[in-house]
Amino acid sequence: YLAFHEAVFTAPTRIASAADIDAVARSAGLDIARLHTDMQDPAIANAIERNRALGHALDLSGTPAYVIGSQIIDGAVGYERMKAAITAERSQGETAQNGG
């Protein structure tokens, strides 16, 4: 997965066709026949649809998006922003556990 993911995001041209997908997959060392089989697998389509529906339900507008406790952070954020969100959620959890 990671090799294909990286190949997609570093492709020198826009991926606009099935042939382009095959070329990128081949460059990442994927088994093209297996890729085609997996692309037709209803279980994979269902997993993708569940993820899409969850993103829609959470009103996410794109990627990346992070759900940290009750916070939804849309878009790329730096380390400090992510650390602050985690710290805030942890402190809320501690307050709730201590009866606050």
PDB file of N, CA and C in Angstrom:
ATOM      1  N   TYR A   1       0.825  -1.197   0.000  1.00  0.00           N
ATOM      2  CA  TYR A   1       0.000   0.000   0.000  1.00  0.00           C
ATOM      3  C   TYR A   1       0.865   1.255   0.000  1.00  0.00           C
ATOM      4  N   LEU A   2       1.848   1.299   0.889  1.00  0.00           N
ATOM      5  CA  LEU A   2       2.660   2.506   1.022  1.00  0.00           C
ATOM      6  C   LEU A   2       3.414   2.819  -0.268  1.00  0.00           C
ATOM      7  N   ALA A   3       3.962   1.793  -0.911  1.00  0.00           N
ATOM      8  CA  ALA A   3       4.703   2.027  -2.154  1.00  0.00           C
ATOM      9  C   ALA A   3       3.787   2.626  -3.224  1.00  0.00           C
ATOM     10  N   PHE A   4       2.567   2.111  -3.340  1.00  0.00           N
ATOM     11  CA  PHE A   4       1.622   2.640  -4.323  1.00  0.00           C
ATOM     12  C   PHE A   4       1.201   4.058  -3.952  1.00  0.00           C
ATOM     13  N   HIS A   5       0.909   4.270  -2.675  1.00  0.00           N
ATOM     14  CA  HIS A   5       0.519   5.591  -2.183  1.00  0.00           C
ATOM     15  C   HIS A   5       1.589   6.623  -2.538  1.00  0.00           C
ATOM     16  N   GLU A   6       2.830   6.303  -2.250  1.00  0.00           N
ATOM     17  CA  GLU A   6       3.922   7.237  -2.557  1.00  0.00           C
ATOM     18  C   GLU A   6       4.066   7.439  -4.057  1.00  0.00           C
ATOM     19  N   ALA A   7       3.896   6.368  -4.830  1.00  0.00           N
ATOM     20  CA  ALA A   7       4.003   6.489  -6.283  1.00  0.00           C
ATOM     21  C   ALA A   7       2.908   7.387  -6.849  1.00  0.00           C
ATOM     22  N   VAL A   8       1.705   7.299  -6.303  1.00  0.00           N
ATOM     23  CA  VAL A   8       0.604   8.155  -6.761  1.00  0.00           C
ATOM     24  C   VAL A   8       0.939   9.621  -6.513  1.00  0.00           C
ATOM     25  N   PHE A   9       1.433   9.921  -5.316  1.00  0.00           N
ATOM     26  CA  PHE A   9       1.677  11.319  -4.965  1.00  0.00           C
ATOM     27  C   PHE A   9       2.957  11.886  -5.550  1.00  0.00           C
ATOM     28  N   THR A  10       3.809  11.026  -6.086  1.00  0.00           N
ATOM     29  CA  THR A  10       5.037  11.530  -6.709  1.00  0.00           C
ATOM     30  C   THR A  10       5.036  11.314  -8.219  1.00  0.00           C
ATOM     31  N   ALA A  11       3.906  10.888  -8.770  1.00  0.00           N
ATOM     32  CA  ALA A  11       3.817  10.665 -10.217  1.00  0.00           C
ATOM     33  C   ALA A  11       4.150  11.964 -10.949  1.00  0.00           C
ATOM     34  N   PRO A  12       4.963  11.871 -12.001  1.00  0.00           N
ATOM     35  CA  PRO A  12       5.382  13.087 -12.703  1.00  0.00           C
ATOM     36  C   PRO A  12       4.280  13.744 -13.526  1.00  0.00           C
ATOM     37  N   THR A  13       3.218  12.997 -13.811  1.00  0.00           N
ATOM     38  CA  THR A  13       2.103  13.561 -14.580  1.00  0.00           C
ATOM     39  C   THR A  13       0.793  13.245 -13.869  1.00  0.00           C
ATOM     40  N   ARG A  14      -0.256  13.919 -14.287  1.00  0.00           N
ATOM     41  CA  ARG A  14      -1.586  13.706 -13.713  1.00  0.00           C
ATOM     42  C   ARG A  14      -2.071  12.299 -14.047  1.00  0.00           C
ATOM     43  N   ILE A  15      -2.653  11.635 -13.071  1.00  0.00           N
ATOM     44  CA  ILE A  15      -3.210  10.299 -13.281  1.00  0.00           C
ATOM     45  C   ILE A  15      -4.655  10.491 -13.731  1.00  0.00           C
ATOM     46  N   ALA A  16      -4.908  10.200 -15.020  1.00  0.00           N
ATOM     47  CA  ALA A  16      -6.213  10.527 -15.594  1.00  0.00           C
ATOM     48  C   ALA A  16      -6.910   9.342 -16.249  1.00  0.00           C
ATOM     49  N   SER A  17      -6.290   8.176 -16.215  1.00  0.00           N
ATOM     50  CA  SER A  17      -6.907   7.037 -16.898  1.00  0.00           C
ATOM     51  C   SER A  17      -6.527   5.735 -16.200  1.00  0.00           C
ATOM     52  N   ALA A  18      -7.207   4.670 -16.601  1.00  0.00           N
ATOM     53  CA  ALA A  18      -6.884   3.347 -16.062  1.00  0.00           C
ATOM     54  C   ALA A  18      -5.458   2.958 -16.434  1.00  0.00           C
ATOM     55  N   ALA A  19      -5.026   3.329 -17.628  1.00  0.00           N
ATOM     56  CA  ALA A  19      -3.652   3.030 -18.044  1.00  0.00           C
ATOM     57  C   ALA A  19      -2.650   3.760 -17.153  1.00  0.00           C
ATOM     58  N   ASP A  20      -2.981   4.986 -16.754  1.00  0.00           N
ATOM     59  CA  ASP A  20      -2.106   5.735 -15.844  1.00  0.00           C
ATOM     60  C   ASP A  20      -2.009   5.040 -14.488  1.00  0.00           C
ATOM     61  N   ILE A  21      -3.145   4.548 -13.992  1.00  0.00           N
ATOM     62  CA  ILE A  21      -3.147   3.827 -12.714  1.00  0.00           C
ATOM     63  C   ILE A  21      -2.270   2.585 -12.824  1.00  0.00           C
ATOM     64  N   ASP A  22      -2.424   1.846 -13.922  1.00  0.00           N
ATOM     65  CA  ASP A  22      -1.604   0.652 -14.124  1.00  0.00           C
ATOM     66  C   ASP A  22      -0.121   1.002 -14.157  1.00  0.00           C
ATOM     67  N   ALA A  23       0.229   2.075 -14.836  1.00  0.00           N
ATOM     68  CA  ALA A  23       1.638   2.466 -14.936  1.00  0.00           C
ATOM     69  C   ALA A  23       2.209   2.812 -13.567  1.00  0.00           C
ATOM     70  N   VAL A  24       1.448   3.552 -12.775  1.00  0.00           N
ATOM     71  CA  VAL A  24       1.908   3.912 -11.429  1.00  0.00           C
ATOM     72  C   VAL A  24       2.010   2.665 -10.563  1.00  0.00           C
ATOM     73  N   ALA A  25       1.018   1.800 -10.645  1.00  0.00           N
ATOM     74  CA  ALA A  25       1.038   0.560  -9.865  1.00  0.00           C
ATOM     75  C   ALA A  25       2.228  -0.306 -10.258  1.00  0.00           C
ATOM     76  N   ARG A  26       2.478  -0.406 -11.540  1.00  0.00           N
ATOM     77  CA  ARG A  26       3.616  -1.190 -12.026  1.00  0.00           C
ATOM     78  C   ARG A  26       4.922  -0.600 -11.499  1.00  0.00           C
ATOM     79  N   SER A  27       5.036   0.732 -11.509  1.00  0.00           N
ATOM     80  CA  SER A  27       6.265   1.377 -11.021  1.00  0.00           C
ATOM     81  C   SER A  27       6.475   1.132  -9.530  1.00  0.00           C
ATOM     82  N   ALA A  28       5.379   0.870  -8.808  1.00  0.00           N
ATOM     83  CA  ALA A  28       5.463   0.597  -7.372  1.00  0.00           C
ATOM     84  C   ALA A  28       5.651  -0.892  -7.087  1.00  0.00           C
ATOM     85  N   GLY A  29       5.688  -1.704  -8.149  1.00  0.00           N
ATOM     86  CA  GLY A  29       5.920  -3.129  -7.976  1.00  0.00           C
ATOM     87  C   GLY A  29       4.680  -3.949  -7.686  1.00  0.00           C
ATOM     88  N   LEU A  30       3.501  -3.390  -7.933  1.00  0.00           N
ATOM     89  CA  LEU A  30       2.266  -4.129  -7.668  1.00  0.00           C
ATOM     90  C   LEU A  30       1.993  -5.170  -8.745  1.00  0.00           C
ATOM     91  N   ASP A  31       1.272  -6.194  -8.369  1.00  0.00           N
ATOM     92  CA  ASP A  31       0.782  -7.214  -9.285  1.00  0.00           C
ATOM     93  C   ASP A  31      -0.472  -6.628  -9.944  1.00  0.00           C
ATOM     94  N   ILE A  32      -0.384  -6.306 -11.224  1.00  0.00           N
ATOM     95  CA  ILE A  32      -1.470  -5.609 -11.918  1.00  0.00           C
ATOM     96  C   ILE A  32      -2.734  -6.472 -11.980  1.00  0.00           C
ATOM     97  N   ALA A  33      -2.580  -7.764 -12.212  1.00  0.00           N
ATOM     98  CA  ALA A  33      -3.757  -8.643 -12.254  1.00  0.00           C
ATOM     99  C   ALA A  33      -4.467  -8.644 -10.903  1.00  0.00           C
ATOM    100  N   ARG A  34      -3.709  -8.702  -9.826  1.00  0.00           N
ATOM    101  CA  ARG A  34      -4.296  -8.675  -8.476  1.00  0.00           C
ATOM    102  C   ARG A  34      -4.969  -7.327  -8.224  1.00  0.00           C
ATOM    103  N   LEU A  35      -4.332  -6.244  -8.670  1.00  0.00           N
ATOM    104  CA  LEU A  35      -4.924  -4.914  -8.517  1.00  0.00           C
ATOM    105  C   LEU A  35      -6.293  -4.869  -9.189  1.00  0.00           C
ATOM    106  N   HIS A  36      -6.373  -5.377 -10.415  1.00  0.00           N
ATOM    107  CA  HIS A  36      -7.646  -5.355 -11.145  1.00  0.00           C
ATOM    108  C   HIS A  36      -8.702  -6.197 -10.434  1.00  0.00           C
ATOM    109  N   THR A  37      -8.292  -7.345  -9.902  1.00  0.00           N
ATOM    110  CA  THR A  37      -9.216  -8.198  -9.146  1.00  0.00           C
ATOM    111  C   THR A  37      -9.713  -7.468  -7.907  1.00  0.00           C
ATOM    112  N   ASP A  38      -8.778  -6.881  -7.162  1.00  0.00           N
ATOM    113  CA  ASP A  38      -9.145  -6.171  -5.934  1.00  0.00           C
ATOM    114  C   ASP A  38     -10.036  -4.966  -6.212  1.00  0.00           C
ATOM    115  N   MET A  39      -9.816  -4.305  -7.341  1.00  0.00           N
ATOM    116  CA  MET A  39     -10.629  -3.132  -7.676  1.00  0.00           C
ATOM    117  C   MET A  39     -12.089  -3.511  -7.926  1.00  0.00           C
ATOM    118  N   GLN A  40     -12.347  -4.779  -8.231  1.00  0.00           N
ATOM    119  CA  GLN A  40     -13.716  -5.248  -8.473  1.00  0.00           C
ATOM    120  C   GLN A  40     -14.329  -5.923  -7.248  1.00  0.00           C
ATOM    121  N   ASP A  41     -13.575  -6.021  -6.153  1.00  0.00           N
ATOM    122  CA  ASP A  41     -14.028  -6.727  -4.951  1.00  0.00           C
ATOM    123  C   ASP A  41     -15.074  -5.890  -4.212  1.00  0.00           C
ATOM    124  N   PRO A  42     -16.295  -6.405  -4.051  1.00  0.00           N
ATOM    125  CA  PRO A  42     -17.339  -5.650  -3.350  1.00  0.00           C
ATOM    126  C   PRO A  42     -16.961  -5.297  -1.910  1.00  0.00           C
ATOM    127  N   ALA A  43     -16.185  -6.136  -1.245  1.00  0.00           N
ATOM    128  CA  ALA A  43     -15.782  -5.841   0.139  1.00  0.00           C
ATOM    129  C   ALA A  43     -14.923  -4.583   0.193  1.00  0.00           C
ATOM    130  N   ILE A  44     -14.063  -4.414  -0.793  1.00  0.00           N
ATOM    131  CA  ILE A  44     -13.223  -3.215  -0.836  1.00  0.00           C
ATOM    132  C   ILE A  44     -14.078  -1.997  -1.161  1.00  0.00           C
ATOM    133  N   ALA A  45     -14.980  -2.144  -2.113  1.00  0.00           N
ATOM    134  CA  ALA A  45     -15.884  -1.035  -2.447  1.00  0.00           C
ATOM    135  C   ALA A  45     -16.718  -0.639  -1.232  1.00  0.00           C
ATOM    136  N   ASN A  46     -17.175  -1.625  -0.461  1.00  0.00           N
ATOM    137  CA  ASN A  46     -17.970  -1.333   0.740  1.00  0.00           C
ATOM    138  C   ASN A  46     -17.143  -0.608   1.795  1.00  0.00           C
ATOM    139  N   ALA A  47     -15.895  -1.018   1.978  1.00  0.00           N
ATOM    140  CA  ALA A  47     -15.024  -0.349   2.953  1.00  0.00           C
ATOM    141  C   ALA A  47     -14.794   1.106   2.552  1.00  0.00           C
ATOM    142  N   ILE A  48     -14.571   1.335   1.275  1.00  0.00           N
ATOM    143  CA  ILE A  48     -14.376   2.704   0.788  1.00  0.00           C
ATOM    144  C   ILE A  48     -15.646   3.524   0.999  1.00  0.00           C
ATOM    145  N   GLU A  49     -16.790   2.940   0.724  1.00  0.00           N
ATOM    146  CA  GLU A  49     -18.059   3.652   0.906  1.00  0.00           C
ATOM    147  C   GLU A  49     -18.306   3.976   2.376  1.00  0.00           C
ATOM    148  N   ARG A  50     -17.999   3.046   3.279  1.00  0.00           N
ATOM    149  CA  ARG A  50     -18.159   3.322   4.718  1.00  0.00           C
ATOM    150  C   ARG A  50     -17.264   4.491   5.141  1.00  0.00           C
ATOM    151  N   ASN A  51     -16.029   4.507   4.650  1.00  0.00           N
ATOM    152  CA  ASN A  51     -15.123   5.610   4.983  1.00  0.00           C
ATOM    153  C   ASN A  51     -15.632   6.936   4.419  1.00  0.00           C
ATOM    154  N   ARG A  52     -16.150   6.896   3.186  1.00  0.00           N
ATOM    155  CA  ARG A  52     -16.693   8.110   2.572  1.00  0.00           C
ATOM    156  C   ARG A  52     -17.893   8.614   3.366  1.00  0.00           C
ATOM    157  N   ALA A  53     -18.764   7.699   3.773  1.00  0.00           N
ATOM    158  CA  ALA A  53     -19.952   8.078   4.541  1.00  0.00           C
ATOM    159  C   ALA A  53     -19.566   8.656   5.899  1.00  0.00           C
ATOM    160  N   LEU A  54     -18.571   8.087   6.544  1.00  0.00           N
ATOM    161  CA  LEU A  54     -18.111   8.617   7.825  1.00  0.00           C
ATOM    162  C   LEU A  54     -17.554  10.027   7.648  1.00  0.00           C
ATOM    163  N   GLY A  55     -16.754  10.228   6.623  1.00  0.00           N
ATOM    164  CA  GLY A  55     -16.233  11.566   6.348  1.00  0.00           C
ATOM    165  C   GLY A  55     -17.346  12.565   6.108  1.00  0.00           C
ATOM    166  N   HIS A  56     -18.371  12.146   5.380  1.00  0.00           N
ATOM    167  CA  HIS A  56     -19.526  13.017   5.118  1.00  0.00           C
ATOM    168  C   HIS A  56     -20.270  13.321   6.418  1.00  0.00           C
ATOM    169  N   ALA A  57     -20.477  12.295   7.246  1.00  0.00           N
ATOM    170  CA  ALA A  57     -21.192  12.485   8.515  1.00  0.00           C
ATOM    171  C   ALA A  57     -20.439  13.431   9.444  1.00  0.00           C
ATOM    172  N   LEU A  58     -19.114  13.404   9.368  1.00  0.00           N
ATOM    173  CA  LEU A  58     -18.298  14.294  10.200  1.00  0.00           C
ATOM    174  C   LEU A  58     -18.080  15.653   9.543  1.00  0.00           C
ATOM    175  N   ASP A  59     -18.648  15.833   8.343  1.00  0.00           N
ATOM    176  CA  ASP A  59     -18.543  17.078   7.588  1.00  0.00           C
ATOM    177  C   ASP A  59     -17.094  17.416   7.244  1.00  0.00           C
ATOM    178  N   LEU A  60     -16.313  16.387   6.910  1.00  0.00           N
ATOM    179  CA  LEU A  60     -14.928  16.612   6.509  1.00  0.00           C
ATOM    180  C   LEU A  60     -14.914  17.076   5.062  1.00  0.00           C
ATOM    181  N   SER A  61     -14.083  18.060   4.783  1.00  0.00           N
ATOM    182  CA  SER A  61     -14.069  18.621   3.437  1.00  0.00           C
ATOM    183  C   SER A  61     -12.905  18.123   2.593  1.00  0.00           C
ATOM    184  N   GLY A  62     -11.996  17.392   3.173  1.00  0.00           N
ATOM    185  CA  GLY A  62     -10.859  16.898   2.404  1.00  0.00           C
ATOM    186  C   GLY A  62      -9.891  16.156   3.297  1.00  0.00           C
ATOM    187  N   THR A  63      -8.731  15.910   2.754  1.00  0.00           N
ATOM    188  CA  THR A  63      -7.697  15.232   3.522  1.00  0.00           C
ATOM    189  C   THR A  63      -6.469  16.120   3.594  1.00  0.00           C
ATOM    190  N   PRO A  64      -5.698  15.998   4.615  1.00  0.00           N
ATOM    191  CA  PRO A  64      -5.952  15.146   5.772  1.00  0.00           C
ATOM    192  C   PRO A  64      -6.995  15.766   6.696  1.00  0.00           C
ATOM    193  N   ALA A  65      -7.556  14.931   7.525  1.00  0.00           N
ATOM    194  CA  ALA A  65      -8.460  15.373   8.589  1.00  0.00           C
ATOM    195  C   ALA A  65      -8.199  14.466   9.782  1.00  0.00           C
ATOM    196  N   TYR A  66      -8.282  15.034  10.960  1.00  0.00           N
ATOM    197  CA  TYR A  66      -7.985  14.291  12.180  1.00  0.00           C
ATOM    198  C   TYR A  66      -9.148  14.423  13.142  1.00  0.00           C
ATOM    199  N   VAL A  67      -9.495  13.322  13.787  1.00  0.00           N
ATOM    200  CA  VAL A  67     -10.493  13.340  14.850  1.00  0.00           C
ATOM    201  C   VAL A  67      -9.739  13.013  16.126  1.00  0.00           C
ATOM    202  N   ILE A  68      -9.668  13.995  17.017  1.00  0.00           N
ATOM    203  CA  ILE A  68      -8.956  13.836  18.286  1.00  0.00           C
ATOM    204  C   ILE A  68      -9.975  14.080  19.383  1.00  0.00           C
ATOM    205  N   GLY A  69     -10.446  12.988  19.970  1.00  0.00           N
ATOM    206  CA  GLY A  69     -11.502  13.115  20.969  1.00  0.00           C
ATOM    207  C   GLY A  69     -12.732  13.711  20.327  1.00  0.00           C
ATOM    208  N   SER A  70     -13.159  14.864  20.823  1.00  0.00           N
ATOM    209  CA  SER A  70     -14.338  15.526  20.266  1.00  0.00           C
ATOM    210  C   SER A  70     -13.971  16.592  19.235  1.00  0.00           C
ATOM    211  N   GLN A  71     -12.678  16.768  18.984  1.00  0.00           N
ATOM    212  CA  GLN A  71     -12.232  17.787  18.030  1.00  0.00           C
ATOM    213  C   GLN A  71     -12.046  17.195  16.637  1.00  0.00           C
ATOM    214  N   ILE A  72     -12.432  17.956  15.646  1.00  0.00           N
ATOM    215  CA  ILE A  72     -12.148  17.594  14.265  1.00  0.00           C
ATOM    216  C   ILE A  72     -11.236  18.677  13.714  1.00  0.00           C
ATOM    217  N   ILE A  73     -10.082  18.255  13.242  1.00  0.00           N
ATOM    218  CA  ILE A  73      -9.112  19.189  12.682  1.00  0.00           C
ATOM    219  C   ILE A  73      -9.017  18.897  11.193  1.00  0.00           C
ATOM    220  N   ASP A  74      -9.438  19.854  10.400  1.00  0.00           N
ATOM    221  CA  ASP A  74      -9.444  19.729   8.948  1.00  0.00           C
ATOM    222  C   ASP A  74      -8.162  20.324   8.381  1.00  0.00           C
ATOM    223  N   GLY A  75      -7.495  19.594   7.534  1.00  0.00           N
ATOM    224  CA  GLY A  75      -6.322  20.118   6.853  1.00  0.00           C
ATOM    225  C   GLY A  75      -5.024  19.779   7.563  1.00  0.00           C
ATOM    226  N   ALA A  76      -3.946  20.045   6.868  1.00  0.00           N
ATOM    227  CA  ALA A  76      -2.616  19.776   7.408  1.00  0.00           C
ATOM    228  C   ALA A  76      -2.310  20.772   8.521  1.00  0.00           C
ATOM    229  N   VAL A  77      -1.866  20.252   9.643  1.00  0.00           N
ATOM    230  CA  VAL A  77      -1.498  21.105  10.770  1.00  0.00           C
ATOM    231  C   VAL A  77      -0.123  20.682  11.262  1.00  0.00           C
ATOM    232  N   GLY A  78       0.532  21.591  11.924  1.00  0.00           N
ATOM    233  CA  GLY A  78       1.861  21.308  12.438  1.00  0.00           C
ATOM    234  C   GLY A  78       1.836  20.525  13.736  1.00  0.00           C
ATOM    235  N   TYR A  79       3.020  20.135  14.144  1.00  0.00           N
ATOM    236  CA  TYR A  79       3.202  19.350  15.359  1.00  0.00           C
ATOM    237  C   TYR A  79       2.611  20.054  16.572  1.00  0.00           C
ATOM    238  N   GLU A  80       2.887  21.334  16.729  1.00  0.00           N
ATOM    239  CA  GLU A  80       2.424  22.065  17.917  1.00  0.00           C
ATOM    240  C   GLU A  80       0.902  22.103  17.999  1.00  0.00           C
ATOM    241  N   ARG A  81       0.234  22.299  16.877  1.00  0.00           N
ATOM    242  CA  ARG A  81      -1.243  22.320  16.860  1.00  0.00           C
ATOM    243  C   ARG A  81      -1.801  20.951  17.237  1.00  0.00           C
ATOM    244  N   MET A  82      -1.190  19.904  16.693  1.00  0.00           N
ATOM    245  CA  MET A  82      -1.638  18.547  16.994  1.00  0.00           C
ATOM    246  C   MET A  82      -1.391  18.224  18.470  1.00  0.00           C
ATOM    247  N   LYS A  83      -0.230  18.593  18.970  1.00  0.00           N
ATOM    248  CA  LYS A  83       0.110  18.344  20.374  1.00  0.00           C
ATOM    249  C   LYS A  83      -0.868  19.074  21.297  1.00  0.00           C
ATOM    250  N   ALA A  84      -1.202  20.317  20.961  1.00  0.00           N
ATOM    251  CA  ALA A  84      -2.139  21.099  21.776  1.00  0.00           C
ATOM    252  C   ALA A  84      -3.522  20.446  21.792  1.00  0.00           C
ATOM    253  N   ALA A  85      -3.967  19.946  20.656  1.00  0.00           N
ATOM    254  CA  ALA A  85      -5.281  19.292  20.584  1.00  0.00           C
ATOM    255  C   ALA A  85      -5.302  18.026  21.436  1.00  0.00           C
ATOM    256  N   ILE A  86      -4.243  17.254  21.372  1.00  0.00           N
ATOM    257  CA  ILE A  86      -4.166  16.021  22.170  1.00  0.00           C
ATOM    258  C   ILE A  86      -4.115  16.352  23.654  1.00  0.00           C
ATOM    259  N   THR A  87      -3.314  17.342  24.010  1.00  0.00           N
ATOM    260  CA  THR A  87      -3.213  17.756  25.415  1.00  0.00           C
ATOM    261  C   THR A  87      -4.568  18.221  25.936  1.00  0.00           C
ATOM    262  N   ALA A  88      -5.286  19.015  25.145  1.00  0.00           N
ATOM    263  CA  ALA A  88      -6.601  19.513  25.558  1.00  0.00           C
ATOM    264  C   ALA A  88      -7.579  18.357  25.769  1.00  0.00           C
ATOM    265  N   GLU A  89      -7.583  17.398  24.866  1.00  0.00           N
ATOM    266  CA  GLU A  89      -8.493  16.254  25.004  1.00  0.00           C
ATOM    267  C   GLU A  89      -8.127  15.407  26.213  1.00  0.00           C
ATOM    268  N   ARG A  90      -6.842  15.218  26.445  1.00  0.00           N
ATOM    269  CA  ARG A  90      -6.425  14.434  27.611  1.00  0.00           C
ATOM    270  C   ARG A  90      -6.837  15.125  28.903  1.00  0.00           C
ATOM    271  N   SER A  91      -6.691  16.444  28.953  1.00  0.00           N
ATOM    272  CA  SER A  91      -7.057  17.155  30.180  1.00  0.00           C
ATOM    273  C   SER A  91      -8.565  17.098  30.412  1.00  0.00           C
ATOM    274  N   GLN A  92      -9.365  17.129  29.351  1.00  0.00           N
ATOM    275  CA  GLN A  92     -10.815  16.989  29.502  1.00  0.00           C
ATOM    276  C   GLN A  92     -11.168  15.609  30.027  1.00  0.00           C
ATOM    277  N   GLY A  93     -10.459  14.597  29.566  1.00  0.00           N
ATOM    278  CA  GLY A  93     -10.699  13.240  30.043  1.00  0.00           C
ATOM    279  C   GLY A  93     -10.351  13.090  31.507  1.00  0.00           C
ATOM    280  N   GLU A  94      -9.248  13.704  31.926  1.00  0.00           N
ATOM    281  CA  GLU A  94      -8.850  13.647  33.331  1.00  0.00           C
ATOM    282  C   GLU A  94      -9.852  14.385  34.205  1.00  0.00           C
ATOM    283  N   THR A  95     -10.356  15.525  33.724  1.00  0.00           N
ATOM    284  CA  THR A  95     -11.350  16.289  34.474  1.00  0.00           C
ATOM    285  C   THR A  95     -12.617  15.457  34.658  1.00  0.00           C
ATOM    286  N   ALA A  96     -13.051  14.791  33.598  1.00  0.00           N
ATOM    287  CA  ALA A  96     -14.259  13.966  33.668  1.00  0.00           C
ATOM    288  C   ALA A  96     -14.057  12.791  34.630  1.00  0.00           C
ATOM    289  N   GLN A  97     -12.871  12.192  34.610  1.00  0.00           N
ATOM    290  CA  GLN A  97     -12.601  11.057  35.496  1.00  0.00           C
ATOM    291  C   GLN A  97     -12.549  11.479  36.959  1.00  0.00           C
ATOM    292  N   ASN A  98     -12.159  12.717  37.202  1.00  0.00           N
ATOM    293  CA  ASN A  98     -12.055  13.219  38.575  1.00  0.00           C
ATOM    294  C   ASN A  98     -13.346  13.878  39.054  1.00  0.00           C
ATOM    295  N   GLY A  99     -14.419  13.702  38.296  1.00  0.00           N
ATOM    296  CA  GLY A  99     -15.718  14.230  38.715  1.00  0.00           C
ATOM    297  C   GLY A  99     -15.934  15.682  38.367  1.00  0.00           C
ATOM    298  N   GLY A 100     -15.088  16.241  37.484  1.00  0.00           N
ATOM    299  CA  GLY A 100     -15.201  17.657  37.142  1.00  0.00           C
ATOM    300  C   GLY A 100     -15.995  17.847  35.950  1.00  0.00           C
TER     301      GLY A 100
END
